[in-house]
């Protein structure tokens, strides 16, 4: 699941409005909407505050956020796949099988 979709589902399940999330993060409602629609990625510095506000584990947000960040950096699928495999191999894929 993408970060924005996860945030929207979590926000809606808690009965929260965009403006409430925006106020908690000191960000504009329109920006939060763009994050939820996957048009923008939330700046990393806001993740901890968002996790606290939505009462969700920071690690859950970080995994989704980083996945979207990597996806945004790697635009060419073939080159991107090769780059990711190299990173996994460099890190020792037996330790990163999840």
Tab-separated table of N, CA and C in Angstrom:
chain	number	residue	atom	x	y	z
A	1	UNK	N	0.845	-1.175	0.000
A	1	UNK	CA	0.000	0.000	0.000
A	1	UNK	C	0.894	1.244	0.000
A	2	UNK	N	0.463	2.246	-0.701
A	2	UNK	CA	1.207	3.500	-0.773
A	2	UNK	C	0.973	4.329	0.494
A	3	UNK	N	1.940	5.170	0.802
A	3	UNK	CA	1.904	6.007	2.001
A	3	UNK	C	0.636	6.867	2.054
A	4	UNK	N	0.346	7.578	0.976
A	4	UNK	CA	-0.806	8.475	0.954
A	4	UNK	C	-2.123	7.752	1.177
A	5	UNK	N	-2.267	6.608	0.533
A	5	UNK	CA	-3.494	5.824	0.689
A	5	UNK	C	-3.635	5.343	2.135
A	6	UNK	N	-2.531	4.922	2.717
A	6	UNK	CA	-2.543	4.457	4.104
A	6	UNK	C	-2.966	5.584	5.047
A	7	UNK	N	-2.392	6.764	4.833
A	7	UNK	CA	-2.715	7.919	5.674
A	7	UNK	C	-4.199	8.269	5.552
A	8	UNK	N	-4.711	8.272	4.323
A	8	UNK	CA	-6.131	8.591	4.123
A	8	UNK	C	-7.021	7.577	4.842
A	9	UNK	N	-6.736	6.290	4.649
A	9	UNK	CA	-7.561	5.259	5.282
A	9	UNK	C	-7.509	5.362	6.803
A	10	UNK	N	-6.325	5.612	7.328
A	10	UNK	CA	-6.172	5.738	8.773
A	10	UNK	C	-6.920	6.970	9.291
A	11	UNK	N	-6.766	8.081	8.604
A	11	UNK	CA	-7.454	9.326	8.996
A	11	UNK	C	-8.963	9.126	8.979
A	12	UNK	N	-9.476	8.551	7.891
A	12	UNK	CA	-10.921	8.348	7.768
A	12	UNK	C	-11.446	7.363	8.807
A	13	UNK	N	-10.665	6.317	9.104
A	13	UNK	CA	-11.106	5.333	10.098
A	13	UNK	C	-11.222	5.948	11.492
A	14	UNK	N	-10.497	7.031	11.712
A	14	UNK	CA	-10.541	7.725	12.999
A	14	UNK	C	-11.516	8.900	12.985
A	15	UNK	N	-12.191	9.097	11.844
A	15	UNK	CA	-13.167	10.173	11.734
A	15	UNK	C	-12.551	11.565	11.754
A	16	UNK	N	-11.325	11.675	11.259
A	16	UNK	CA	-10.623	12.959	11.258
A	16	UNK	C	-10.759	13.653	9.911
A	17	UNK	N	-10.716	14.969	9.942
A	17	UNK	CA	-10.750	15.781	8.725
A	17	UNK	C	-9.334	16.156	8.304
A	18	UNK	N	-9.194	16.466	7.014
A	18	UNK	CA	-7.900	16.926	6.502
A	18	UNK	C	-7.380	18.101	7.318
A	19	UNK	N	-8.267	19.016	7.648
A	19	UNK	CA	-7.841	20.220	8.372
A	19	UNK	C	-7.268	19.883	9.746
A	20	UNK	N	-7.751	18.803	10.362
A	20	UNK	CA	-7.224	18.407	11.669
A	20	UNK	C	-5.801	17.866	11.543
A	21	UNK	N	-5.578	17.072	10.509
A	21	UNK	CA	-4.228	16.553	10.267
A	21	UNK	C	-3.302	17.707	9.906
A	22	UNK	N	-3.777	18.574	9.040
A	22	UNK	CA	-2.984	19.736	8.651
A	22	UNK	C	-2.608	20.597	9.845
A	23	UNK	N	-3.556	20.836	10.721
A	23	UNK	CA	-3.294	21.655	11.910
A	23	UNK	C	-2.272	20.978	12.824
A	24	UNK	N	-2.396	19.667	12.989
A	24	UNK	CA	-1.464	18.938	13.853
A	24	UNK	C	-0.037	19.003	13.321
A	25	UNK	N	0.098	19.013	12.000
A	25	UNK	CA	1.424	19.040	11.374
A	25	UNK	C	1.866	20.447	10.994
A	26	UNK	N	0.967	21.409	11.205
A	26	UNK	CA	1.215	22.795	10.806
A	26	UNK	C	1.470	22.890	9.303
A	27	UNK	N	0.622	22.184	8.559
A	27	UNK	CA	0.677	22.179	7.098
A	27	UNK	C	-0.706	22.512	6.547
A	28	UNK	N	-0.735	23.016	5.345
A	28	UNK	CA	-1.963	23.383	4.662
A	28	UNK	C	-2.792	22.140	4.333
A	29	UNK	N	-4.122	22.267	4.428
A	29	UNK	CA	-5.025	21.151	4.079
A	29	UNK	C	-4.780	20.666	2.656
A	30	UNK	N	-4.552	21.602	1.742
A	30	UNK	CA	-4.331	21.240	0.339
A	30	UNK	C	-3.090	20.371	0.194
A	31	UNK	N	-2.067	20.658	0.987
A	31	UNK	CA	-0.850	19.847	0.923
A	31	UNK	C	-1.125	18.436	1.433
A	32	UNK	N	-1.857	18.316	2.529
A	32	UNK	CA	-2.207	16.997	3.067
A	32	UNK	C	-3.022	16.225	2.036
A	33	UNK	N	-3.922	16.897	1.347
A	33	UNK	CA	-4.702	16.265	0.288
A	33	UNK	C	-3.792	15.738	-0.817
A	34	UNK	N	-2.797	16.522	-1.197
A	34	UNK	CA	-1.849	16.084	-2.230
A	34	UNK	C	-1.051	14.875	-1.763
A	35	UNK	N	-0.716	14.828	-0.486
A	35	UNK	CA	-0.011	13.664	0.068
A	35	UNK	C	-0.911	12.433	-0.032
A	36	UNK	N	-2.156	12.578	0.390
A	36	UNK	CA	-3.088	11.451	0.350
A	36	UNK	C	-3.367	10.985	-1.075
A	37	UNK	N	-3.353	11.904	-2.024
A	37	UNK	CA	-3.585	11.555	-3.433
A	37	UNK	C	-2.306	11.142	-4.156
A	38	UNK	N	-1.223	11.062	-3.401
A	38	UNK	CA	0.077	10.621	-3.918
A	38	UNK	C	0.651	11.561	-4.971
A	39	UNK	N	0.282	12.835	-4.881
A	39	UNK	CA	0.864	13.847	-5.757
A	39	UNK	C	2.120	14.447	-5.134
A	40	UNK	N	2.229	14.365	-3.819
A	40	UNK	CA	3.386	14.881	-3.082
A	40	UNK	C	3.751	13.879	-1.998
A	41	UNK	N	4.998	13.932	-1.556
A	41	UNK	CA	5.442	13.088	-0.452
A	41	UNK	C	5.647	13.982	0.771
A	42	UNK	N	5.105	13.564	1.879
A	42	UNK	CA	5.240	14.325	3.112
A	42	UNK	C	6.717	14.443	3.476
A	43	UNK	N	7.185	15.626	3.845
A	43	UNK	CA	8.576	15.744	4.290
A	43	UNK	C	8.836	14.838	5.500
A	44	UNK	N	9.980	14.208	5.505
A	44	UNK	CA	10.333	13.238	6.538
A	44	UNK	C	10.216	13.811	7.948
A	45	UNK	N	10.521	15.084	8.095
A	45	UNK	CA	10.517	15.691	9.430
A	45	UNK	C	9.137	15.677	10.089
A	46	UNK	N	8.080	15.435	9.315
A	46	UNK	CA	6.717	15.419	9.856
A	46	UNK	C	6.231	14.016	10.231
A	47	UNK	N	7.007	12.987	9.932
A	47	UNK	CA	6.529	11.620	10.149
A	47	UNK	C	6.277	11.297	11.618
A	48	UNK	N	7.179	11.695	12.483
A	48	UNK	CA	7.013	11.370	13.900
A	48	UNK	C	5.762	12.031	14.482
A	49	UNK	N	5.558	13.281	14.155
A	49	UNK	CA	4.379	14.000	14.652
A	49	UNK	C	3.100	13.375	14.088
A	50	UNK	N	3.140	12.964	12.813
A	50	UNK	CA	1.980	12.321	12.196
A	50	UNK	C	1.675	10.994	12.879
A	51	UNK	N	2.710	10.212	13.154
A	51	UNK	CA	2.520	8.926	13.836
A	51	UNK	C	1.877	9.130	15.206
A	52	UNK	N	2.349	10.124	15.930
A	52	UNK	CA	1.776	10.417	17.245
A	52	UNK	C	0.318	10.856	17.114
A	53	UNK	N	0.048	11.742	16.167
A	53	UNK	CA	-1.307	12.262	15.998
A	53	UNK	C	-2.289	11.162	15.603
A	54	UNK	N	-1.860	10.270	14.712
A	54	UNK	CA	-2.742	9.195	14.243
A	54	UNK	C	-2.656	7.946	15.120
A	55	UNK	N	-1.808	8.012	16.144
A	55	UNK	CA	-1.630	6.886	17.061
A	55	UNK	C	-1.296	5.598	16.305
A	56	UNK	N	-0.262	5.686	15.494
A	56	UNK	CA	0.183	4.546	14.696
A	56	UNK	C	1.697	4.424	14.834
A	57	UNK	N	2.247	3.216	14.732
A	57	UNK	CA	3.694	3.046	14.890
A	57	UNK	C	4.491	3.817	13.829
A	58	UNK	N	5.515	4.516	14.273
A	58	UNK	CA	6.356	5.285	13.359
A	58	UNK	C	6.998	4.373	12.319
A	59	UNK	N	7.349	3.153	12.702
A	59	UNK	CA	7.982	2.236	11.745
A	59	UNK	C	7.056	1.897	10.586
A	60	UNK	N	5.764	1.782	10.851
A	60	UNK	CA	4.810	1.516	9.769
A	60	UNK	C	4.824	2.658	8.759
A	61	UNK	N	4.817	3.879	9.272
A	61	UNK	CA	4.850	5.044	8.382
A	61	UNK	C	6.173	5.129	7.636
A	62	UNK	N	7.268	4.869	8.336
A	62	UNK	CA	8.595	4.981	7.717
A	62	UNK	C	8.764	4.004	6.557
A	63	UNK	N	8.303	2.773	6.731
A	63	UNK	CA	8.434	1.768	5.664
A	63	UNK	C	7.675	2.220	4.420
A	64	UNK	N	6.443	2.652	4.600
A	64	UNK	CA	5.643	3.107	3.458
A	64	UNK	C	6.221	4.374	2.847
A	65	UNK	N	6.655	5.308	3.687
A	65	UNK	CA	7.226	6.565	3.211
A	65	UNK	C	8.492	6.303	2.400
A	66	UNK	N	9.367	5.468	2.941
A	66	UNK	CA	10.624	5.178	2.252
A	66	UNK	C	10.377	4.422	0.950
A	67	UNK	N	9.414	3.518	0.950
A	67	UNK	CA	9.065	2.803	-0.284
A	67	UNK	C	8.627	3.774	-1.371
A	68	UNK	N	7.782	4.734	-0.998
A	68	UNK	CA	7.339	5.738	-1.972
A	68	UNK	C	8.491	6.627	-2.416
A	69	UNK	N	9.368	6.961	-1.492
A	69	UNK	CA	10.530	7.797	-1.814
A	69	UNK	C	11.429	7.080	-2.829
A	70	UNK	N	11.701	5.811	-2.589
A	70	UNK	CA	12.538	5.023	-3.504
A	70	UNK	C	11.858	4.906	-4.862
A	71	UNK	N	10.559	4.627	-4.848
A	71	UNK	CA	9.805	4.500	-6.094
A	71	UNK	C	9.872	5.791	-6.906
A	72	UNK	N	9.827	6.916	-6.224
A	72	UNK	CA	9.902	8.205	-6.905
A	72	UNK	C	11.273	8.494	-7.487
A	73	UNK	N	12.304	7.992	-6.849
A	73	UNK	CA	13.670	8.204	-7.330
A	73	UNK	C	13.962	7.328	-8.538
A	74	UNK	N	13.468	6.101	-8.484
A	74	UNK	CA	13.742	5.133	-9.548
A	74	UNK	C	12.605	5.182	-10.555
A	75	UNK	N	12.842	5.824	-11.672
A	75	UNK	CA	11.794	5.960	-12.682
A	75	UNK	C	11.885	4.890	-13.760
A	76	UNK	N	13.073	4.498	-14.126
A	76	UNK	CA	13.274	3.467	-15.144
A	76	UNK	C	13.169	2.105	-14.466
A	77	UNK	N	12.163	1.330	-14.825
A	77	UNK	CA	11.910	0.065	-14.135
A	77	UNK	C	13.065	-0.923	-14.239
A	78	UNK	N	13.650	-1.076	-15.409
A	78	UNK	CA	14.737	-2.039	-15.571
A	78	UNK	C	15.968	-1.609	-14.779
A	79	UNK	N	16.358	-0.368	-14.932
A	79	UNK	CA	17.507	0.145	-14.193
A	79	UNK	C	17.205	0.138	-12.694
A	80	UNK	N	16.003	0.520	-12.340
A	80	UNK	CA	15.602	0.540	-10.937
A	80	UNK	C	15.670	-0.831	-10.295
A	81	UNK	N	15.204	-1.839	-11.001
A	81	UNK	CA	15.249	-3.212	-10.487
A	81	UNK	C	16.695	-3.643	-10.265
A	82	UNK	N	17.557	-3.336	-11.216
A	82	UNK	CA	18.973	-3.691	-11.084
A	82	UNK	C	19.611	-2.961	-9.903
A	83	UNK	N	19.270	-1.686	-9.746
A	83	UNK	CA	19.825	-0.911	-8.637
A	83	UNK	C	19.370	-1.475	-7.291
A	84	UNK	N	18.093	-1.822	-7.184
A	84	UNK	CA	17.586	-2.386	-5.932
A	84	UNK	C	18.229	-3.725	-5.618
A	85	UNK	N	18.402	-4.561	-6.629
A	85	UNK	CA	19.065	-5.848	-6.412
A	85	UNK	C	20.501	-5.655	-5.945
A	86	UNK	N	21.179	-4.673	-6.498
A	86	UNK	CA	22.545	-4.394	-6.070
A	86	UNK	C	22.570	-3.964	-4.611
A	87	UNK	N	21.654	-3.099	-4.223
A	87	UNK	CA	21.599	-2.653	-2.828
A	87	UNK	C	21.342	-3.835	-1.905
A	88	UNK	N	20.385	-4.678	-2.260
A	88	UNK	CA	20.071	-5.852	-1.439
A	88	UNK	C	21.283	-6.753	-1.322
A	89	UNK	N	21.958	-6.994	-2.443
A	89	UNK	CA	23.156	-7.832	-2.408
A	89	UNK	C	24.255	-7.194	-1.573
A	90	UNK	N	24.431	-5.892	-1.702
A	90	UNK	CA	25.456	-5.192	-0.927
A	90	UNK	C	25.179	-5.267	0.573
A	91	UNK	N	23.923	-5.223	0.944
A	91	UNK	CA	23.557	-5.275	2.359
A	91	UNK	C	23.593	-6.696	2.909
A	92	UNK	N	23.542	-7.664	2.053
A	92	UNK	CA	23.489	-9.058	2.478
A	92	UNK	C	22.056	-9.519	2.528
A	93	UNK	N	21.546	-9.972	1.384
A	93	UNK	CA	20.116	-10.261	1.273
A	93	UNK	C	19.617	-11.303	2.259
A	94	UNK	N	20.501	-12.159	2.793
A	94	UNK	CA	20.044	-13.132	3.781
A	94	UNK	C	19.547	-12.442	5.050
A	95	UNK	N	19.998	-11.223	5.300
A	95	UNK	CA	19.551	-10.473	6.473
A	95	UNK	C	18.351	-9.584	6.173
A	96	UNK	N	17.991	-9.459	4.897
A	96	UNK	CA	16.924	-8.541	4.495
A	96	UNK	C	15.894	-9.240	3.615
A	97	UNK	N	15.497	-10.430	4.008
A	97	UNK	CA	14.587	-11.209	3.173
A	97	UNK	C	13.138	-10.763	3.289
A	98	UNK	N	12.793	-9.954	4.269
A	98	UNK	CA	11.394	-9.536	4.473
A	98	UNK	C	10.898	-8.598	3.427
